[in-house]
Coordinates of N, CA and C in Angstrom, one line a residue:
X1 N -20.2 5.7 -8.3 CA -18.7 5.6 -8.7 C -18.2 5.2 -6.7
X2 N -17.4 4.1 -6.7 CA -17.1 3.5 -5.3 C -15.5 4.5 -5.3
X3 N -15.6 4.3 -3.5 CA -14.0 4.9 -3.9 C -13.2 4.5 -2.6
X4 N -12.7 3.4 -2.8 CA -12.1 2.3 -1.5 C -10.7 3.1 -1.3
X5 N -11.0 2.7 -0.2 CA -10.0 2.9 0.8 C -9.4 2.6 2.3
X6 N -8.5 2.5 2.7 CA -7.9 2.0 3.7 C -8.2 2.9 5.1
X7 N -8.1 1.9 6.1 CA -7.8 3.1 7.5 C -7.3 2.4 8.4
X8 N -6.0 2.4 9.0 CA -5.4 2.1 10.0 C -4.7 2.4 11.2
X9 N -5.6 1.6 12.0 CA -5.1 1.6 13.7 C -3.8 1.8 14.3
X10 N -3.1 2.3 14.5 CA -1.8 2.7 14.5 C -1.8 2.5 16.1
X11 N -2.9 2.7 16.9 CA -2.9 1.9 18.3 C -3.1 0.6 18.3
X12 N -3.5 0.0 17.3 CA -3.5 -1.6 17.3 C -2.4 -2.3 16.6
X13 N -1.6 -2.0 15.7 CA -0.6 -1.9 15.0 C 0.6 -2.7 16.0
X14 N 0.7 -3.9 15.9 CA 2.0 -4.5 16.7 C 3.1 -4.8 15.9
X15 N 3.6 -4.0 14.3 CA 4.4 -4.4 14.1 C 5.2 -5.8 13.3
X16 N 3.7 -6.7 13.5 CA 4.0 -7.7 13.2 C 4.5 -8.1 11.5
X17 N 4.2 -7.2 10.5 CA 4.9 -8.0 9.7 C 4.2 -8.8 8.6
X18 N 2.7 -8.9 9.2 CA 2.4 -10.2 8.4 C 1.5 -9.3 7.5
X19 N 1.4 -8.5 7.6 CA 0.4 -7.2 6.6 C 1.5 -7.5 4.9
X20 N 2.9 -7.3 5.2 CA 3.8 -7.3 4.4 C 3.9 -8.4 3.8
X21 N 3.9 -9.8 4.6 CA 4.1 -11.2 4.3 C 3.1 -11.5 3.5
X22 N 1.6 -11.3 3.9 CA 0.1 -11.9 3.4 C 0.5 -10.8 1.7
X23 N 0.7 -9.5 1.9 CA 0.6 -9.1 0.4 C 1.4 -10.0 -0.5
X24 N 2.6 -10.0 0.1 CA 4.0 -10.7 -1.0 C 3.9 -12.2 -1.5
X25 N 3.3 -13.2 -0.7 CA 2.4 -14.2 -0.7 C 1.1 -14.5 -1.8
X26 N 0.3 -13.6 -1.4 CA -1.0 -13.5 -2.5 C -1.0 -13.1 -3.4
X27 N 0.2 -12.1 -4.0 CA 0.3 -11.3 -5.0 C 1.8 -11.8 -5.7
X28 N 2.2 -13.2 -5.2 CA 3.7 -14.0 -6.1 C 4.8 -13.0 -5.9
X29 N 5.2 -12.1 -5.2 CA 5.7 -10.7 -5.4 C 7.5 -11.6 -5.7
X30 N 8.1 -11.3 -6.7 CA 9.2 -11.4 -7.3 C 10.1 -11.6 -5.7
X31 N 11.4 -12.4 -5.5 CA 12.7 -11.9 -4.5 C 12.7 -10.5 -4.0
X32 N 13.3 -10.1 -3.3 CA 13.3 -8.8 -2.3 C 12.5 -7.8 -3.0
X33 N 11.1 -8.0 -3.6 CA 10.2 -6.8 -3.9 C 9.2 -7.4 -2.7
X34 N 8.6 -5.8 -2.3 CA 8.0 -5.3 -1.3 C 6.8 -4.6 -1.1
X35 N 5.4 -4.5 -1.6 CA 4.4 -3.6 -1.9 C 4.2 -2.5 -0.5
X36 N 4.4 -3.9 0.7 CA 3.8 -3.3 2.0 C 4.8 -3.2 2.9
X37 N 5.3 -2.2 3.6 CA 6.3 -2.3 4.7 C 5.6 -1.9 5.7
X38 N 6.5 -2.5 6.6 CA 6.0 -2.0 8.3 C 7.4 -1.1 8.8
X39 N 7.2 0.4 8.8 CA 8.8 1.4 9.3 C 8.4 1.8 11.0
X40 N 9.1 1.7 11.7 CA 9.1 2.4 12.8 C 8.9 4.0 12.8
X41 N 8.5 4.0 13.7 CA 7.8 5.6 14.2 C 7.7 6.2 15.7
X42 N 9.4 6.8 15.6 CA 10.0 7.1 17.1 C 10.1 8.3 17.0
X43 N 9.8 9.5 16.1 CA 10.0 10.6 16.2 C 11.3 10.9 16.0
X44 N 12.3 10.6 15.4 CA 13.2 10.7 14.7 C 13.7 9.7 14.1
X45 N 15.0 9.9 14.0 CA 16.0 8.8 12.7 C 16.5 7.6 13.4
X46 N 16.0 7.3 14.4 CA 16.6 5.7 15.1 C 16.2 4.5 14.2
X47 N 17.0 3.5 14.2 CA 17.0 2.0 13.4 C 15.1 2.0 13.5
X48 N 15.6 0.9 12.5 CA 14.1 0.1 12.5 C 13.9 -1.0 14.2
X49 N 12.7 -0.6 14.7 CA 11.9 -1.3 15.7 C 13.0 -0.6 16.7
X50 N 13.8 0.7 17.1 CA 14.6 0.9 18.2 C 13.3 2.6 18.9
X51 N 13.6 2.5 20.0 CA 12.5 3.9 20.4 C 13.1 5.1 20.5
X52 N 12.3 6.2 20.4 CA 13.2 7.3 20.0 C 12.6 8.4 21.2
X53 N 13.1 9.6 21.5 CA 12.3 10.5 22.3 C 13.9 10.5 23.3
X54 N 13.4 10.6 24.3 CA 14.2 11.2 26.3 C 13.4 10.3 27.3
X55 N 14.5 9.7 27.6 CA 14.1 8.7 29.1 C 14.3 9.7 29.9
X56 N 13.1 9.2 31.2 CA 12.2 8.6 31.2 C 10.8 8.8 30.1
X57 N 10.6 10.0 30.0 CA 9.3 10.5 30.4 C 8.3 11.2 29.0
X58 N 9.8 11.0 27.9 CA 9.1 11.3 26.6 C 9.6 10.1 25.4
X59 N 9.8 8.9 25.9 CA 9.3 7.7 24.6 C 9.0 7.9 24.0
X60 N 8.8 8.0 22.7 CA 8.4 7.6 21.1 C 8.4 6.6 20.9
X61 N 7.2 5.9 20.6 CA 7.6 4.4 19.9 C 6.5 3.9 19.3
X62 N 6.0 3.2 17.7 CA 4.7 3.2 17.2 C 5.5 2.4 15.7
X63 N 4.2 1.9 15.1 CA 4.5 2.0 13.6 C 3.7 2.2 12.6
X64 N 3.9 2.7 11.5 CA 3.3 3.1 10.2 C 3.4 1.9 9.1
X65 N 2.4 0.9 8.7 CA 2.3 0.4 7.7 C 2.4 1.4 6.3
X66 N 3.2 1.2 5.1 CA 3.4 2.2 4.1 C 3.2 1.2 2.9
X67 N 1.9 1.5 2.3 CA 2.0 1.1 0.3 C 1.9 2.4 0.0
X68 N 1.5 1.9 -1.2 CA 0.7 3.3 -2.3 C -0.6 3.6 -1.5
X69 N -0.7 4.9 -1.7 CA -1.5 5.4 -0.8 C -3.1 5.5 -1.7
X70 N -3.0 5.4 -3.1 CA -4.3 5.3 -3.8 C -5.0 6.7 -4.1
X71 N -3.8 7.4 -4.0 CA -4.3 9.3 -4.3 C -5.6 9.6 -5.0
X72 N -6.3 10.5 -4.6 CA -7.3 11.0 -5.3 C -6.5 12.0 -6.1
X73 N -5.9 12.6 -5.8 CA -4.8 13.5 -6.6 C -3.5 13.0 -7.1
X74 N -3.2 12.1 -7.6 CA -1.7 11.6 -7.6 C -0.9 11.8 -8.5
X75 N 0.2 11.9 -8.5 CA 1.1 12.5 -9.1 C 1.5 11.8 -9.6
X76 N 1.8 10.4 -9.4 CA 2.0 9.1 -10.7 C 2.0 9.5 -12.1
X77 N 0.3 9.7 -12.0 CA -0.3 9.4 -12.9 C -0.3 11.0 -14.1
X78 N 0.0 11.8 -13.8 CA 0.2 13.2 -14.5 C 1.1 13.0 -15.2
X79 N 2.6 12.1 -14.5 CA 3.7 12.4 -15.5 C 3.5 10.9 -16.3
X80 N 2.8 10.0 -15.8 CA 2.6 8.8 -16.6 C 2.7 9.5 -18.3
X81 N 3.7 8.9 -19.2 CA 3.9 9.4 -20.6 C 3.1 8.7 -21.8
X82 N 2.1 7.5 -21.3 CA 2.0 6.5 -21.7 C 0.3 6.3 -20.9
X83 N -0.2 6.0 -20.3 CA -1.2 6.5 -19.2 C -1.1 4.8 -18.4
X84 N 0.2 4.6 -18.4 CA 0.4 2.8 -17.9 C 0.1 2.9 -16.6
X85 N -0.1 4.4 -16.0 CA -0.3 4.4 -14.6 C -1.9 5.5 -14.6
X86 N -2.4 5.1 -13.8 CA -4.1 5.8 -13.9 C -4.5 5.0 -13.0
X87 N -6.0 6.2 -12.8 CA -7.0 6.0 -11.6 C -8.1 5.1 -11.9
X88 N -8.4 4.1 -11.5 CA -9.5 3.2 -12.0 C -11.0 4.0 -11.5
X89 N -11.6 4.8 -13.2 CA -12.5 5.8 -12.5 C -14.4 5.3 -11.9
X90 N -14.0 3.5 -11.6 CA -15.4 2.6 -10.8 C -14.6 2.7 -9.7
X91 N -13.2 2.6 -9.1 CA -13.4 2.0 -7.9 C -12.1 3.4 -6.9
X92 N -11.4 4.3 -7.8 CA -10.8 5.0 -7.1 C -9.2 4.2 -7.1
X93 N -9.0 3.3 -7.0 CA -7.9 2.4 -7.3 C -7.1 2.9 -8.2
X94 N -5.3 3.5 -8.0 CA -4.5 3.8 -8.7 C -3.7 2.4 -9.7
X95 N -4.0 2.4 -10.6 CA -3.8 1.0 -11.0 C -2.3 1.4 -11.9
X96 N -1.4 0.0 -12.5 CA -0.7 0.3 -13.2 C -0.7 -0.9 -14.4
X97 N -0.8 -0.3 -15.9 CA -1.2 -1.8 -16.9 C 0.4 -1.8 -17.4
X98 N 0.7 -2.6 -17.1 CA 2.3 -3.3 -17.4 C 2.4 -3.7 -18.6
X99 N 1.0 -3.9 -19.3 CA 1.4 -4.0 -20.7 C 2.1 -2.8 -21.4
X100 N 1.4 -1.8 -21.3 CA 1.8 -0.3 -21.3 C 2.9 0.4 -21.1
X101 N 2.9 -0.2 -19.7 CA 4.6 0.4 -19.2 C 6.0 0.0 -19.6
X102 N 6.1 1.6 -20.2 CA 7.9 1.4 -21.4 C 8.9 1.5 -20.3
X103 N 8.9 1.3 -18.9 CA 9.9 1.4 -17.7 C 10.5 2.8 -17.8
X104 N 10.0 3.8 -18.2 CA 10.6 5.3 -17.8 C 11.1 5.5 -16.3
X105 N 9.8 4.9 -15.4 CA 10.0 5.1 -13.8 C 9.6 6.6 -13.4
X106 N 8.8 7.2 -14.6 CA 8.7 9.0 -14.2 C 7.3 8.8 -13.0
X107 N 6.4 7.3 -13.0 CA 5.9 7.6 -12.1 C 6.6 7.2 -10.4
X108 N 7.9 7.2 -10.2 CA 8.5 6.3 -9.1 C 9.2 7.8 -8.4
X109 N 9.6 8.9 -9.7 CA 10.1 10.0 -9.3 C 9.3 11.1 -9.1
X110 N 7.9 10.8 -9.5 CA 7.2 12.0 -9.4 C 6.0 11.8 -7.6
X111 N 6.5 10.3 -7.3 CA 5.5 9.7 -6.2 C 6.1 10.3 -4.7
X112 N 5.6 11.2 -3.8 CA 6.3 11.4 -3.0 C 6.5 10.7 -1.6
X113 N 5.9 9.7 -2.2 CA 5.7 8.2 -1.1 C 7.1 7.6 -1.3
X114 N 8.5 7.5 -0.8 CA 9.4 7.0 -1.5 C 9.0 5.2 -0.6
X115 N 9.2 4.9 -1.9 CA 9.5 2.9 -1.5 C 8.8 2.4 -1.8
X116 N 7.2 2.5 -2.4 CA 6.1 1.9 -2.4 C 6.1 1.9 -4.1
X117 N 6.9 1.7 -4.8 CA 6.8 1.3 -6.2 C 8.2 0.4 -6.3
X118 N 8.2 -0.1 -7.0 CA 9.6 -1.0 -7.5 C 9.8 -1.3 -8.7
X119 N 10.6 -1.7 -9.4 CA 11.1 -1.8 -11.0 C 11.5 -2.9 -11.1
X120 N 11.3 -3.6 -12.2 CA 12.0 -5.2 -12.3 C 12.8 -4.7 -13.3
X121 N 13.9 -4.7 -13.0 CA 15.3 -4.4 -13.9 C 15.4 -5.8 -14.5
X122 N 15.1 -7.0 -14.0 CA 15.7 -8.6 -14.8 C 14.1 -9.2 -15.1
X123 N 14.0 -10.0 -15.4 CA 13.1 -10.9 -15.3 C 13.2 -11.1 -13.8
X124 N 11.4 -11.5 -13.1 CA 11.8 -11.4 -12.0 C 11.9 -12.9 -11.6
X125 N 12.6 -12.8 -10.6 CA 13.1 -14.4 -9.6 C 12.7 -14.7 -7.8
X126 N 12.3 -16.3 -8.3 CA 11.8 -16.2 -6.9 C 12.5 -17.6 -6.4
X127 N 12.6 -17.8 -4.9 CA 13.1 -18.3 -4.1 C 12.6 -19.8 -4.5
X128 N 11.3 -20.1 -4.9 CA 10.6 -21.5 -5.0 C 10.4 -21.1 -6.5
X129 N 10.5 -22.4 -6.8 CA 9.8 -22.7 -8.4 C 8.6 -23.0 -8.6
X130 N 7.5 -22.6 -7.3 CA 6.1 -22.7 -8.2 C 5.6 -21.6 -7.6
X131 N 4.5 -20.4 -8.5 CA 3.8 -19.3 -7.8 C 3.3 -19.6 -6.1
X132 N 3.2 -18.9 -5.9 CA 2.3 -18.7 -4.8 C 1.0 -17.4 -4.7
X133 N 0.2 -18.3 -3.9 CA -1.3 -16.9 -3.7 C -2.0 -17.2 -5.0
X134 N -2.8 -15.9 -5.2 CA -3.9 -16.3 -5.8 C -3.4 -16.8 -7.5
X135 N -4.2 -17.1 -8.4 CA -3.8 -17.3 -9.9 C -4.2 -16.5 -10.4
X136 N -5.3 -15.6 -9.6 CA -5.4 -14.2 -10.7 C -4.8 -12.9 -10.1
X137 N -3.3 -12.9 -9.3 CA -2.8 -12.0 -9.2 C -1.8 -11.7 -10.7
X138 N -1.7 -10.6 -11.2 CA -1.0 -10.2 -12.1 C 0.4 -11.3 -12.5
X139 N 0.9 -11.5 -13.7 CA 2.3 -11.9 -14.3 C 3.0 -10.3 -13.8
X140 N 4.4 -11.0 -13.2 CA 5.2 -9.7 -13.0 C 5.9 -10.0 -14.2
X141 N 6.4 -8.8 -14.8 CA 7.3 -8.4 -15.9 C 7.8 -7.9 -15.7
X142 N 9.6 -7.9 -16.7 CA 10.6 -7.1 -17.3 C 10.2 -5.7 -17.4
X143 N 11.1 -4.8 -16.8 CA 11.0 -3.5 -17.0 C 9.8 -2.7 -17.1
X144 N 9.3 -2.8 -16.1 CA 7.9 -2.2 -15.8 C 7.6 -2.2 -14.3
X145 N 7.2 -1.3 -13.7 CA 6.5 -0.4 -12.6 C 6.1 -1.5 -11.7
X146 N 6.1 -1.3 -10.4 CA 5.2 -2.6 -9.5 C 4.7 -2.0 -8.7
X147 N 3.3 -1.8 -8.0 CA 3.0 -1.4 -6.5 C 2.1 -2.5 -6.2
X148 N 1.4 -1.8 -4.9 CA -0.1 -1.9 -4.4 C -1.2 -2.2 -5.3
X149 N -1.8 -3.0 -5.4 CA -3.3 -2.7 -5.9 C -4.2 -2.9 -5.4
X150 N -4.1 -2.5 -4.0 CA -5.1 -2.9 -3.3 C -5.7 -4.4 -3.3
X151 N -5.3 -5.1 -3.9 CA -5.0 -6.8 -4.3 C -6.8 -6.6 -5.3
X152 N -6.6 -6.2 -6.3 CA -7.4 -5.6 -7.2 C -8.5 -7.0 -7.3
X153 N -7.7 -7.4 -7.8 CA -7.8 -9.0 -8.0 C -9.0 -9.8 -6.6
X154 N -8.8 -9.0 -6.2 CA -9.8 -9.7 -4.8 C -10.6 -9.0 -4.8
X155 N -10.5 -8.0 -4.9 CA -11.6 -6.4 -3.9 C -12.8 -6.6 -5.2
X156 N -12.1 -6.8 -6.5 CA -13.2 -6.7 -8.0 C -13.9 -7.9 -7.4
X157 N -13.5 -8.9 -7.1 CA -14.8 -10.1 -6.6 C -15.4 -9.4 -5.3
X158 N -15.4 -8.9 -5.1 CA -16.0 -8.7 -3.5 C -14.9 -9.0 -2.2
X159 N -14.0 -9.6 -2.3 CA -13.6 -10.0 -1.3 C -12.0 -8.8 -0.7
X160 N -12.0 -8.9 0.4 CA -11.0 -8.3 1.2 C -9.7 -7.4 0.3
X161 N -8.8 -6.9 0.8 CA -7.5 -7.2 0.2 C -7.0 -8.2 1.0
X162 N -5.3 -8.8 1.4 CA -4.7 -9.5 1.5 C -4.1 -9.4 3.1
X163 N -4.0 -8.4 3.2 CA -3.1 -7.8 3.8 C -4.1 -7.0 5.3
X164 N -5.3 -7.2 4.7 CA -6.7 -6.5 5.3 C -7.2 -8.0 6.4
X165 N -7.4 -9.1 6.1 CA -7.5 -10.2 6.1 C -6.8 -10.6 7.1
X166 N -5.3 -11.0 7.5 CA -4.4 -11.7 7.8 C -4.1 -10.6 9.2
X167 N -4.8 -9.0 9.1 CA -4.0 -8.5 10.0 C -4.4 -9.2 11.6
X168 N -2.5 -9.7 12.1 CA -3.0 -9.9 13.7 C -3.6 -9.3 14.6
X169 N -3.5 -8.0 14.6 CA -4.0 -7.2 15.9 C -5.3 -6.2 15.2
X170 N -5.8 -7.0 14.0 CA -6.9 -6.4 13.6 C -7.2 -5.1 13.5
X171 N -6.1 -4.2 12.7 CA -5.6 -3.4 12.9 C -6.3 -2.3 11.6
X172 N -6.2 -3.2 10.5 CA -6.9 -2.2 9.3 C -8.3 -2.4 9.1
X173 N -8.8 -1.6 8.0 CA -10.3 -1.7 8.0 C -10.5 -1.1 6.4
X174 N -11.2 -1.8 5.4 CA -11.4 -1.3 4.0 C -12.6 -1.4 4.1
X175 N -13.1 -0.2 3.1 CA -14.4 0.0 2.4 C -14.6 0.9 1.4
X176 N -15.3 1.9 1.4 CA -16.1 3.2 0.6 C -15.9 4.4 1.3
X177 N -15.2 5.0 1.0 CA -14.8 6.4 1.6 C -16.3 7.0 0.8
X178 N -16.8 6.7 -0.2 CA -17.6 8.0 -0.4 C -18.9 7.6 0.3
X179 N -19.2 6.2 1.0 CA -20.4 5.7 1.6 C -20.2 6.0 2.9
X180 N -20.9 7.1 4.1 CA -21.2 7.6 5.1 C -21.8 6.1 6.3
X181 N -22.1 5.3 5.3 CA -22.3 4.4 6.3 C -21.3 3.5 6.4
X182 N -20.5 3.4 5.7 CA -19.4 2.4 5.5 C -18.3 2.3 7.0
X183 N -17.3 1.3 7.3 CA -16.7 1.2 8.3 C -16.1 2.2 8.2
X184 N -15.3 2.3 6.8 CA -13.8 3.5 7.3 C -14.3 4.6 7.2
X185 N -15.4 5.1 7.0 CA -16.2 6.5 6.7 C -16.4 6.6 8.6
X186 N -17.1 6.0 8.9 CA -17.3 5.8 9.9 C -16.2 6.0 11.2
X187 N -14.9 5.1 11.0 CA -13.9 5.7 11.7 C -13.8 6.7 11.7
X188 N -13.0 7.3 10.3 CA -12.4 8.8 10.4 C -13.1 10.0 11.0
X189 N -14.7 9.9 11.0 CA -15.7 10.7 11.6 C -15.2 11.1 12.7
X190 N -14.9 9.6 13.4 CA -15.3 9.4 14.8 C -13.8 9.1 15.6
X191 N -12.8 9.3 15.1 CA -11.4 9.3 15.4 C -10.2 10.4 14.7
X192 N -9.4 10.5 15.3 CA -8.7 11.7 15.7 C -7.6 10.7 14.3
X193 N -7.3 11.4 13.2 CA -6.1 10.5 12.1 C -5.5 11.6 11.5
X194 N -3.8 11.0 11.2 CA -3.4 12.0 9.9 C -3.8 11.1 8.7
X195 N -2.9 12.2 7.6 CA -3.0 11.0 6.1 C -1.2 11.8 5.8
X196 N -0.7 10.8 5.0 CA 1.1 11.0 5.2 C 0.8 12.0 4.0
X197 N 2.0 13.2 4.3 CA 2.4 14.1 3.5 C 1.3 14.8 3.2
X198 N -0.1 15.3 3.7 CA -0.6 15.9 3.4 C -0.9 16.9 2.4
X199 N 0.7 17.5 2.7 CA 0.8 19.1 2.3 C 0.9 18.8 0.5
X200 N 1.1 17.4 -0.1 CA 1.6 17.5 -1.2 C 0.6 17.7 -2.0
X201 N -1.0 17.4 -1.6 CA -1.6 17.5 -2.2 C -2.5 16.7 -3.0
X202 N -2.0 15.1 -2.6 CA -2.3 14.4 -3.5 C -3.6 13.6 -2.7
X203 N -4.2 14.0 -1.8 CA -5.4 13.7 -1.3 C -5.3 11.9 -0.8
X204 N -4.4 11.1 0.0 CA -4.1 9.9 -0.2 C -5.5 9.3 0.7
X205 N -5.8 8.1 0.2 CA -7.3 7.8 0.3 C -6.8 6.3 1.7
X206 N -6.0 6.5 2.4 CA -5.0 5.5 3.7 C -5.0 6.7 4.6
X207 N -6.2 6.6 5.6 CA -5.7 7.0 7.3 C -5.4 6.7 8.3
X208 N -4.8 6.9 9.0 CA -4.3 6.5 10.0 C -4.9 6.7 11.4
X209 N -5.0 6.1 12.0 CA -6.3 6.5 13.4 C -5.0 6.8 14.1
X210 N -4.9 8.1 15.1 CA -4.0 8.3 15.7 C -4.9 8.2 17.6

């Protein structure tokens, strides 16, 4: 079995949001839907892109890209009543079967990572009258939950996720966490890192180098 995961170097992330845009275009996401967001990390509750801390010696500022964490112990999978949310046994990727989804949004309530899932209340709407991105990206449907798929349509063909391929700062790394010789395994073995909400026991597959 492969366990796909991602490592993000927060020292290299410049907050350009290209990863978010690459994801949106590649997956032909509907208007106002984002599977990938870049949040400001300033140690407090300051607004987006504002510095936190105390001037002049204790200023804090950085970026944290956030999407589905593709957890080893996903809370969303446990609560889905129809098996529409599941962890792929071959890749470790947490996936969503749109045809099974009944729109109960239990997965959204159970997920501790706010904002990584979206719900289509209506038929998807687009600013352009033609699809963007990959022809293999799954079609969007009304009354279903959506989220990052680690670009499953790409990675299942041996390609990298779109967010990593277009990262300007080369802050993203992708690979098999179960392979000690993979880039991602070597990076988390040699650098300090953090994971989001580790205390929730979800065992996220996204690591943030600090």
